[in-house]
PDB file of C-alpha atoms and ligand atoms in Angstrom:
ATOM      1  CA  MET A   1      -2.046  -7.623 -18.995  1.00  0.00           C
ATOM      2  CA  VAL A   2      -4.805  -5.818 -17.454  1.00  0.00           C
ATOM      3  CA  ARG A   3      -4.112  -4.926 -14.315  1.00  0.00           C
ATOM      4  CA  LYS A   4      -6.750  -2.289 -12.401  1.00  0.00           C
ATOM      5  CA  MET A   5      -5.199   0.552 -11.028  1.00  0.00           C
ATOM      6  CA  MET A   6      -5.222   1.389  -7.538  1.00  0.00           C
ATOM      7  CA  ILE A   7      -4.996   4.667  -5.414  1.00  0.00           C
ATOM      8  CA  ALA A   8      -4.712   4.196  -1.986  1.00  0.00           C
ATOM      9  CA  GLY A   9      -4.500   6.407   0.949  1.00  0.00           C
ATOM     10  CA  ASN A  10      -2.689   5.981   4.025  1.00  0.00           C
ATOM     11  CA  TRP A  11      -3.573   8.074   6.581  1.00  0.00           C
ATOM     12  CA  LYS A  12      -0.690   6.905   9.255  1.00  0.00           C
ATOM     13  CA  MET A  13      -1.137   8.039  12.628  1.00  0.00           C
ATOM     14  CA  ASN A  14      -3.593  11.043  11.348  1.00  0.00           C
ATOM     15  CA  GLY A  15      -7.282  11.500  11.912  1.00  0.00           C
ATOM     16  CA  LEU A  16      -9.432  11.959  14.729  1.00  0.00           C
ATOM     17  CA  SER A  17     -13.334  10.804  14.597  1.00  0.00           C
ATOM     18  CA  THR A  18     -14.356  14.638  13.556  1.00  0.00           C
ATOM     19  CA  ASP A  19     -11.824  14.897  10.930  1.00  0.00           C
ATOM     20  CA  GLY A  20     -11.174  11.456  10.008  1.00  0.00           C
ATOM     21  CA  VAL A  21     -14.937  10.998   9.011  1.00  0.00           C
ATOM     22  CA  ALA A  22     -15.445  14.392   7.123  1.00  0.00           C
ATOM     23  CA  LEU A  23     -12.437  13.455   5.111  1.00  0.00           C
ATOM     24  CA  ALA A  24     -13.803   9.974   4.394  1.00  0.00           C
ATOM     25  CA  LYS A  25     -17.026  11.544   3.419  1.00  0.00           C
ATOM     26  CA  GLU A  26     -15.442  13.789   0.747  1.00  0.00           C
ATOM     27  CA  VAL A  27     -13.528  11.190  -0.754  1.00  0.00           C
ATOM     28  CA  ALA A  28     -16.633   9.167  -0.723  1.00  0.00           C
ATOM     29  CA  ALA A  29     -18.841  11.760  -2.491  1.00  0.00           C
ATOM     30  CA  ALA A  30     -15.480  12.628  -5.119  1.00  0.00           C
ATOM     31  CA  VAL A  31     -15.570   8.994  -5.891  1.00  0.00           C
ATOM     32  CA  LYS A  32     -19.088   8.724  -6.431  1.00  0.00           C
ATOM     33  CA  ALA A  33     -19.328  11.890  -8.779  1.00  0.00           C
ATOM     34  CA  LYS A  34     -17.989  10.239 -11.673  1.00  0.00           C
ATOM     35  CA  LYS A  35     -17.310   7.144 -13.538  1.00  0.00           C
ATOM     36  CA  ARG A  36     -14.030   5.716 -12.235  1.00  0.00           C
ATOM     37  CA  VAL A  37     -11.807   2.762 -13.577  1.00  0.00           C
ATOM     38  CA  CYS A  38      -9.931   2.561 -11.043  1.00  0.00           C
ATOM     39  CA  GLU A  39     -10.011   1.013  -7.319  1.00  0.00           C
ATOM     40  CA  PHE A  40      -9.598   3.373  -4.447  1.00  0.00           C
ATOM     41  CA  ALA A  41      -9.061   2.687  -0.801  1.00  0.00           C
ATOM     42  CA  VAL A  42      -8.216   4.763   2.311  1.00  0.00           C
ATOM     43  CA  CYS A  43      -6.533   3.134   5.328  1.00  0.00           C
ATOM     44  CA  PRO A  44      -7.409   5.467   8.693  1.00  0.00           C
ATOM     45  CA  PRO A  45      -5.795   4.401  11.878  1.00  0.00           C
ATOM     46  CA  PHE A  46      -7.733   1.449  13.818  1.00  0.00           C
ATOM     47  CA  THR A  47      -9.653   3.650  16.462  1.00  0.00           C
ATOM     48  CA  ILE A  48     -11.688   5.329  13.500  1.00  0.00           C
ATOM     49  CA  LEU A  49     -12.083   1.869  11.182  1.00  0.00           C
ATOM     50  CA  ALA A  50     -15.396   1.393  12.062  1.00  0.00           C
ATOM     51  CA  ALA A  51     -16.597   5.149  11.512  1.00  0.00           C
ATOM     52  CA  VAL A  52     -14.922   5.601   8.467  1.00  0.00           C
ATOM     53  CA  LYS A  53     -16.053   2.584   7.061  1.00  0.00           C
ATOM     54  CA  LYS A  54     -19.827   4.258   7.773  1.00  0.00           C
ATOM     55  CA  ALA A  55     -19.139   7.225   6.174  1.00  0.00           C
ATOM     56  CA  LEU A  56     -17.594   5.311   3.002  1.00  0.00           C
ATOM     57  CA  ARG A  57     -21.255   3.754   2.525  1.00  0.00           C
ATOM     58  CA  GLY A  58     -22.681   3.349  -1.025  1.00  0.00           C
ATOM     59  CA  ALA A  59     -19.038   4.700  -2.375  1.00  0.00           C
ATOM     60  CA  LYS A  60     -16.631   2.386  -4.401  1.00  0.00           C
ATOM     61  CA  VAL A  61     -13.808   2.673  -1.839  1.00  0.00           C
ATOM     62  CA  ALA A  62     -12.474   0.133   0.179  1.00  0.00           C
ATOM     63  CA  LEU A  63     -11.449   0.450   3.905  1.00  0.00           C
ATOM     64  CA  GLY A  64      -7.893  -0.879   4.606  1.00  0.00           C
ATOM     65  CA  ALA A  65      -5.648  -0.987   8.118  1.00  0.00           C
ATOM     66  CA  GLN A  66      -2.311  -0.011   8.246  1.00  0.00           C
ATOM     67  CA  ASP A  67      -0.958  -3.358  10.341  1.00  0.00           C
ATOM     68  CA  CYS A  68      -2.309  -6.761  11.988  1.00  0.00           C
ATOM     69  CA  HIS A  69      -0.718  -9.316  14.308  1.00  0.00           C
ATOM     70  CA  PHE A  70      -0.222 -12.696  12.846  1.00  0.00           C
ATOM     71  CA  ASP A  71      -2.554 -14.691  15.529  1.00  0.00           C
ATOM     72  CA  GLU A  72      -6.345 -14.920  15.275  1.00  0.00           C
ATOM     73  CA  LYS A  73      -6.819 -13.723  19.055  1.00  0.00           C
ATOM     74  CA  GLY A  74      -5.299 -14.378  22.440  1.00  0.00           C
ATOM     75  CA  ALA A  75      -2.591 -12.733  25.000  1.00  0.00           C
ATOM     76  CA  HIS A  76      -0.815  -9.879  23.111  1.00  0.00           C
ATOM     77  CA  THR A  77      -2.074  -6.800  24.636  1.00  0.00           C
ATOM     78  CA  GLY A  78      -2.327  -3.610  22.151  1.00  0.00           C
ATOM     79  CA  ASP A  79      -2.397  -6.127  19.088  1.00  0.00           C
ATOM     80  CA  ILE A  80      -5.216  -5.978  16.539  1.00  0.00           C
ATOM     81  CA  SER A  81      -5.737  -9.590  14.606  1.00  0.00           C
ATOM     82  CA  PRO A  82      -6.614  -9.818  10.939  1.00  0.00           C
ATOM     83  CA  LEU A  83      -9.926 -11.208  12.306  1.00  0.00           C
ATOM     84  CA  MET A  84     -10.693  -7.973  13.902  1.00  0.00           C
ATOM     85  CA  LEU A  85     -10.085  -6.164  10.788  1.00  0.00           C
ATOM     86  CA  ALA A  86     -12.457  -8.248   8.612  1.00  0.00           C
ATOM     87  CA  ASP A  87     -14.768  -7.780  11.494  1.00  0.00           C
ATOM     88  CA  VAL A  88     -14.941  -4.162  11.327  1.00  0.00           C
ATOM     89  CA  GLY A  89     -15.351  -4.158   7.276  1.00  0.00           C
ATOM     90  CA  CYS A  90     -11.840  -4.022   6.145  1.00  0.00           C
ATOM     91  CA  ALA A  91     -11.115  -5.584   2.786  1.00  0.00           C
ATOM     92  CA  TYR A  92      -6.844  -4.079   3.193  1.00  0.00           C
ATOM     93  CA  VAL A  93      -4.304  -4.197   5.308  1.00  0.00           C
ATOM     94  CA  ILE A  94      -0.937  -2.541   4.935  1.00  0.00           C
ATOM     95  CA  LEU A  95       1.925  -4.622   5.759  1.00  0.00           C
ATOM     96  CA  GLY A  96       5.621  -4.116   6.414  1.00  0.00           C
ATOM     97  CA  HIS A  97       5.557  -0.479   5.919  1.00  0.00           C
ATOM     98  CA  SER A  98       8.684   1.106   6.410  1.00  0.00           C
ATOM     99  CA  GLU A  99       7.508   2.772   9.314  1.00  0.00           C
ATOM    100  CA  ARG A 100       6.949  -0.419  10.957  1.00  0.00           C
ATOM    101  CA  ARG A 101      10.010  -1.869   9.783  1.00  0.00           C
ATOM    102  CA  ALA A 102      12.089   0.830  11.726  1.00  0.00           C
ATOM    103  CA  ASP A 103       9.979   1.789  14.637  1.00  0.00           C
ATOM    104  CA  HIS A 104       8.993  -2.080  15.503  1.00  0.00           C
ATOM    105  CA  GLY A 105      11.737  -3.548  14.216  1.00  0.00           C
ATOM    106  CA  GLU A 106       9.513  -5.572  11.878  1.00  0.00           C
ATOM    107  CA  SER A 107      11.499  -8.234  10.013  1.00  0.00           C
ATOM    108  CA  ASN A 108      10.758  -9.763   6.713  1.00  0.00           C
ATOM    109  CA  GLU A 109       9.647 -13.147   8.293  1.00  0.00           C
ATOM    110  CA  LEU A 110       7.423 -11.385  10.379  1.00  0.00           C
ATOM    111  CA  VAL A 111       5.750  -9.651   7.417  1.00  0.00           C
ATOM    112  CA  CYS A 112       5.288 -12.899   5.743  1.00  0.00           C
ATOM    113  CA  ARG A 113       3.635 -14.521   8.917  1.00  0.00           C
ATOM    114  CA  LYS A 114       1.241 -11.546   9.171  1.00  0.00           C
ATOM    115  CA  ALA A 115       0.384 -11.476   5.198  1.00  0.00           C
ATOM    116  CA  GLU A 116      -0.108 -15.107   5.445  1.00  0.00           C
ATOM    117  CA  ALA A 117      -2.735 -14.775   8.484  1.00  0.00           C
ATOM    118  CA  ALA A 118      -4.028 -11.755   6.756  1.00  0.00           C
ATOM    119  CA  HIS A 119      -4.899 -14.142   3.511  1.00  0.00           C
ATOM    120  CA  LYS A 120      -6.560 -16.454   6.008  1.00  0.00           C
ATOM    121  CA  ALA A 121      -8.803 -14.224   7.249  1.00  0.00           C
ATOM    122  CA  GLY A 122      -9.960 -12.934   4.025  1.00  0.00           C
ATOM    123  CA  LEU A 123      -8.029  -9.896   3.942  1.00  0.00           C
ATOM    124  CA  LYS A 124      -5.788  -8.689   0.825  1.00  0.00           C
ATOM    125  CA  THR A 125      -2.596  -7.379   1.519  1.00  0.00           C
ATOM    126  CA  ILE A 126      -0.444  -4.182   0.514  1.00  0.00           C
ATOM    127  CA  ILE A 127       2.810  -5.241   1.331  1.00  0.00           C
ATOM    128  CA  CYS A 128       5.253  -2.520   1.237  1.00  0.00           C
ATOM    129  CA  ILE A 129       9.154  -2.734   0.327  1.00  0.00           C
ATOM    130  CA  GLY A 130      11.832  -0.009  -0.452  1.00  0.00           C
ATOM    131  CA  GLU A 131      15.484   0.882  -0.045  1.00  0.00           C
ATOM    132  CA  THR A 132      16.994   3.825   2.617  1.00  0.00           C
ATOM    133  CA  LEU A 133      18.933   6.727   1.185  1.00  0.00           C
ATOM    134  CA  ALA A 134      22.202   4.597   1.980  1.00  0.00           C
ATOM    135  CA  GLN A 135      21.293   1.737   0.351  1.00  0.00           C
ATOM    136  CA  ARG A 136      20.173   3.372  -2.691  1.00  0.00           C
ATOM    137  CA  GLU A 137      23.905   5.557  -2.498  1.00  0.00           C
ATOM    138  CA  ARG A 138      25.439   2.305  -2.559  1.00  0.00           C
ATOM    139  CA  GLY A 139      23.764   0.750  -5.928  1.00  0.00           C
ATOM    140  CA  GLU A 140      21.677  -1.925  -3.720  1.00  0.00           C
ATOM    141  CA  THR A 141      18.141  -0.868  -4.319  1.00  0.00           C
ATOM    142  CA  ILE A 142      17.215  -3.836  -6.680  1.00  0.00           C
ATOM    143  CA  ASP A 143      19.235  -6.217  -4.137  1.00  0.00           C
ATOM    144  CA  VAL A 144      17.408  -4.736  -1.376  1.00  0.00           C
ATOM    145  CA  CYS A 145      13.964  -5.087  -2.593  1.00  0.00           C
ATOM    146  CA  SER A 146      14.390  -8.159  -4.148  1.00  0.00           C
ATOM    147  CA  GLU A 147      15.253  -9.784  -0.891  1.00  0.00           C
ATOM    148  CA  GLN A 148      12.219  -7.799   0.839  1.00  0.00           C
ATOM    149  CA  ILE A 149      10.197  -9.114  -2.077  1.00  0.00           C
ATOM    150  CA  LEU A 150      11.502 -12.783  -1.400  1.00  0.00           C
ATOM    151  CA  GLY A 151      11.189 -12.837   2.461  1.00  0.00           C
ATOM    152  CA  SER A 152       7.948 -10.929   2.680  1.00  0.00           C
ATOM    153  CA  VAL A 153       5.565 -11.940   0.433  1.00  0.00           C
ATOM    154  CA  PRO A 154       3.985 -15.595   0.898  1.00  0.00           C
ATOM    155  CA  ALA A 155       4.553 -18.456  -1.590  1.00  0.00           C
ATOM    156  CA  THR A 156       1.172 -18.837  -1.860  1.00  0.00           C
ATOM    157  CA  ALA A 157       0.102 -15.040  -2.772  1.00  0.00           C
ATOM    158  CA  THR A 158      -1.932 -14.488  -5.949  1.00  0.00           C
ATOM    159  CA  ALA A 159      -2.497 -11.295  -7.447  1.00  0.00           C
ATOM    160  CA  ALA A 160      -6.234 -11.431  -6.132  1.00  0.00           C
ATOM    161  CA  ASP A 161      -5.104 -11.073  -2.473  1.00  0.00           C
ATOM    162  CA  THR A 162      -1.888  -9.376  -2.491  1.00  0.00           C
ATOM    163  CA  VAL A 163      -0.510  -5.525  -3.650  1.00  0.00           C
ATOM    164  CA  ILE A 164       3.084  -4.624  -3.422  1.00  0.00           C
ATOM    165  CA  ALA A 165       3.808  -0.982  -2.827  1.00  0.00           C
ATOM    166  CA  TYR A 166       7.464   0.160  -3.404  1.00  0.00           C
ATOM    167  CA  GLU A 167       8.274   3.011  -1.497  1.00  0.00           C
ATOM    168  CA  PRO A 168      11.591   4.185  -1.280  1.00  0.00           C
ATOM    169  CA  VAL A 169      12.671   5.276   2.071  1.00  0.00           C
ATOM    170  CA  TRP A 170      13.987   8.539   1.451  1.00  0.00           C
ATOM    171  CA  ALA A 171      11.540   9.531  -0.817  1.00  0.00           C
ATOM    172  CA  ILE A 172       8.388   9.168   1.966  1.00  0.00           C
ATOM    173  CA  GLY A 173       7.425  12.392   3.400  1.00  0.00           C
ATOM    174  CA  THR A 174      10.459  14.428   2.179  1.00  0.00           C
ATOM    175  CA  GLY A 175       8.949  15.885  -1.452  1.00  0.00           C
ATOM    176  CA  LYS A 176      11.758  13.591  -3.259  1.00  0.00           C
ATOM    177  CA  THR A 177      11.056  11.440  -5.580  1.00  0.00           C
ATOM    178  CA  PRO A 178      13.128   8.886  -8.037  1.00  0.00           C
ATOM    179  CA  THR A 179      12.738   9.887 -11.759  1.00  0.00           C
ATOM    180  CA  ALA A 180      10.204   7.955 -13.828  1.00  0.00           C
ATOM    181  CA  GLN A 181      12.832   5.848 -15.513  1.00  0.00           C
ATOM    182  CA  ASP A 182      14.290   4.933 -11.905  1.00  0.00           C
ATOM    183  CA  VAL A 183      10.574   3.954 -10.862  1.00  0.00           C
ATOM    184  CA  GLU A 184      10.115   1.807 -13.819  1.00  0.00           C
ATOM    185  CA  ASP A 185      13.067  -0.014 -13.235  1.00  0.00           C
ATOM    186  CA  VAL A 186      12.503  -0.976 -10.101  1.00  0.00           C
ATOM    187  CA  HIS A 187       9.073  -2.389 -10.829  1.00  0.00           C
ATOM    188  CA  ALA A 188      10.031  -4.253 -13.592  1.00  0.00           C
ATOM    189  CA  ALA A 189      12.783  -5.525 -11.449  1.00  0.00           C
ATOM    190  CA  VAL A 190      10.376  -6.633  -8.639  1.00  0.00           C
ATOM    191  CA  ARG A 191       7.709  -8.252 -11.079  1.00  0.00           C
ATOM    192  CA  LYS A 192      10.646 -10.172 -12.133  1.00  0.00           C
ATOM    193  CA  VAL A 193      11.386 -11.183  -8.644  1.00  0.00           C
ATOM    194  CA  LEU A 194       7.885 -12.002  -7.770  1.00  0.00           C
ATOM    195  CA  ALA A 195       7.939 -14.074 -10.805  1.00  0.00           C
ATOM    196  CA  LYS A 196      10.653 -16.190  -8.939  1.00  0.00           C
ATOM    197  CA  LYS A 197       8.499 -16.417  -5.806  1.00  0.00           C
ATOM    198  CA  ILE A 198       4.804 -17.211  -6.947  1.00  0.00           C
ATOM    199  CA  GLY A 199       5.061 -17.788 -10.728  1.00  0.00           C
ATOM    200  CA  LYS A 200       5.096 -15.746 -13.578  1.00  0.00           C
ATOM    201  CA  ALA A 201       1.275 -15.758 -14.241  1.00  0.00           C
ATOM    202  CA  GLN A 202       0.343 -14.084 -10.855  1.00  0.00           C
ATOM    203  CA  ALA A 203       3.458 -12.041 -11.012  1.00  0.00           C
ATOM    204  CA  GLY A 204       2.259 -10.404 -14.264  1.00  0.00           C
ATOM    205  CA  LYS A 205      -1.439 -10.089 -12.607  1.00  0.00           C
ATOM    206  CA  MET A 206       0.082  -8.692  -9.556  1.00  0.00           C
ATOM    207  CA  ARG A 207      -0.375  -4.912  -8.901  1.00  0.00           C
ATOM    208  CA  ILE A 208       2.716  -3.034  -7.962  1.00  0.00           C
ATOM    209  CA  LEU A 209       1.894   0.655  -6.623  1.00  0.00           C
ATOM    210  CA  TYR A 210       4.575   3.315  -6.073  1.00  0.00           C
ATOM    211  CA  GLY A 211       4.564   5.309  -3.067  1.00  0.00           C
ATOM    212  CA  GLY A 212       6.802   7.992  -1.571  1.00  0.00           C
ATOM    213  CA  SER A 213       5.854  11.963  -2.160  1.00  0.00           C
ATOM    214  CA  VAL A 214       3.163  11.344  -4.549  1.00  0.00           C
ATOM    215  CA  LYS A 215       1.471  14.656  -5.628  1.00  0.00           C
ATOM    216  CA  PRO A 216      -0.969  15.906  -8.013  1.00  0.00           C
ATOM    217  CA  ALA A 217       2.040  17.444  -9.899  1.00  0.00           C
ATOM    218  CA  ASN A 218       4.029  14.064 -10.081  1.00  0.00           C
ATOM    219  CA  ALA A 219       1.171  11.610 -10.239  1.00  0.00           C
ATOM    220  CA  LYS A 220       1.050  11.878 -14.180  1.00  0.00           C
ATOM    221  CA  GLU A 221       4.338  11.048 -14.570  1.00  0.00           C
ATOM    222  CA  LEU A 222       4.798   8.499 -12.288  1.00  0.00           C
ATOM    223  CA  LEU A 223       1.798   6.735 -12.390  1.00  0.00           C
ATOM    224  CA  ASN A 224       1.567   6.092 -16.207  1.00  0.00           C
ATOM    225  CA  LEU A 225       4.458   3.592 -16.376  1.00  0.00           C
ATOM    226  CA  PRO A 226       4.182   0.191 -17.705  1.00  0.00           C
ATOM    227  CA  ASP A 227       4.675  -1.507 -14.525  1.00  0.00           C
ATOM    228  CA  VAL A 228       3.220   0.851 -12.219  1.00  0.00           C
ATOM    229  CA  ASP A 229      -0.466   0.013 -11.401  1.00  0.00           C
ATOM    230  CA  GLY A 230      -0.943   3.016  -8.756  1.00  0.00           C
ATOM    231  CA  ALA A 231      -0.414   4.875  -6.019  1.00  0.00           C
ATOM    232  CA  LEU A 232       0.081   4.078  -2.041  1.00  0.00           C
ATOM    233  CA  VAL A 233      -0.303   8.069  -1.013  1.00  0.00           C
ATOM    234  CA  GLY A 234       0.730   9.240   2.569  1.00  0.00           C
ATOM    235  CA  GLY A 235       0.519  12.991   3.116  1.00  0.00           C
ATOM    236  CA  ALA A 236      -1.634  13.846  -0.107  1.00  0.00           C
ATOM    237  CA  SER A 237      -4.207  11.331   0.986  1.00  0.00           C
ATOM    238  CA  LEU A 238      -5.086  13.839   3.989  1.00  0.00           C
ATOM    239  CA  LYS A 239      -6.660  16.376   2.047  1.00  0.00           C
ATOM    240  CA  ALA A 240      -9.588  14.967  -0.071  1.00  0.00           C
ATOM    241  CA  ALA A 241      -8.767  17.722  -2.798  1.00  0.00           C
ATOM    242  CA  ASP A 242      -4.978  16.469  -3.354  1.00  0.00           C
ATOM    243  CA  PHE A 243      -6.070  12.853  -3.094  1.00  0.00           C
ATOM    244  CA  MET A 244      -8.308  13.283  -5.859  1.00  0.00           C
ATOM    245  CA  ALA A 245      -6.555  15.191  -8.093  1.00  0.00           C
ATOM    246  CA  ILE A 246      -3.934  12.359  -7.999  1.00  0.00           C
ATOM    247  CA  ALA A 247      -6.487   9.728  -8.885  1.00  0.00           C
ATOM    248  CA  ASP A 248      -7.619  12.519 -11.804  1.00  0.00           C
ATOM    249  CA  ASN A 249      -4.252  13.217 -13.128  1.00  0.00           C
ATOM    250  CA  ALA A 250      -3.245   9.509 -12.946  1.00  0.00           C
ATOM    251  CA  GLY A 251      -6.091   8.767 -15.389  1.00  0.00           C
ATOM    252  CA  CYS A 252      -8.474   7.519 -12.826  1.00  0.00           C
TER     253      CYS A 252
HETATM  254  P1  13P B   1       4.162  10.717   1.422  1.00  0.00           P
HETATM  255  O1  13P B   1       3.061  10.200   0.394  1.00  0.00           O
HETATM  256  O2  13P B   1       3.783  11.268   2.637  1.00  0.00           O
HETATM  257  O3  13P B   1       5.501  10.682   1.062  1.00  0.00           O
HETATM  258  O4  13P B   1       3.980   9.077   2.271  1.00  0.00           O
HETATM  259  C1  13P B   1       4.120   7.930   1.630  1.00  0.00           C
HETATM  260  C2  13P B   1       4.074   6.524   2.269  1.00  0.00           C
HETATM  261  O5  13P B   1       4.669   6.218   3.177  1.00  0.00           O
HETATM  262  C3  13P B   1       2.596   6.036   2.095  1.00  0.00           C
HETATM  263  O6  13P B   1       2.554   4.552   2.958  1.00  0.00           O
END
């Protein structure tokens, strides 16, 4: 089964026009500098999507956003629609990140509705799942991730329009990571649950990224596992050298 590895940067609420554009230019230059076998994406905040799009011109680096509404337009003050993201040049949108689930009370149902709308607008989704520390300590990791997959991934999702990101909440921004064996076990379990939801063929082709304290030093170990198809990188994606070292160490 050939799945193209993906290295995606989630910039979160970081990046003003000057430093964001500089970062995008550095990533674009580094991706262009040698032949790459992986797909690259950066997901800056809404405010600099257009500027980053311009900075990425000519480089094989996709643009992604970090959230969207489920409506195409209308009375939703402060929200951004999938059509608007497509219009500004996004190919991807991250949905259901644990920070949105926690800060904005996003449910699996809401994430699923957003994903359906994003796909309708021609966007690809990166749907995030992952357990909290308390859930892990209670031995609920697989159950929690399964429930999130079944509830957040549209039944119509395909490997062409959807990427999953497994991000244990306790590993995000903490410098802690699961063992490589734990990561592989969860990814393999997630792929099984995906098969129930969207069929075995699509599940076999769908990419499952790992996210949570991915650094140049652990990229080789965590990203070369059979069911791991790349990384969703937070903090380390804010430095082009670290982001590209992760890609290089993962064989990208
Ligand atoms: P860190 O890489 O900073 O742990 O963040 C991971 C993440 O949340 C990416 O979406």
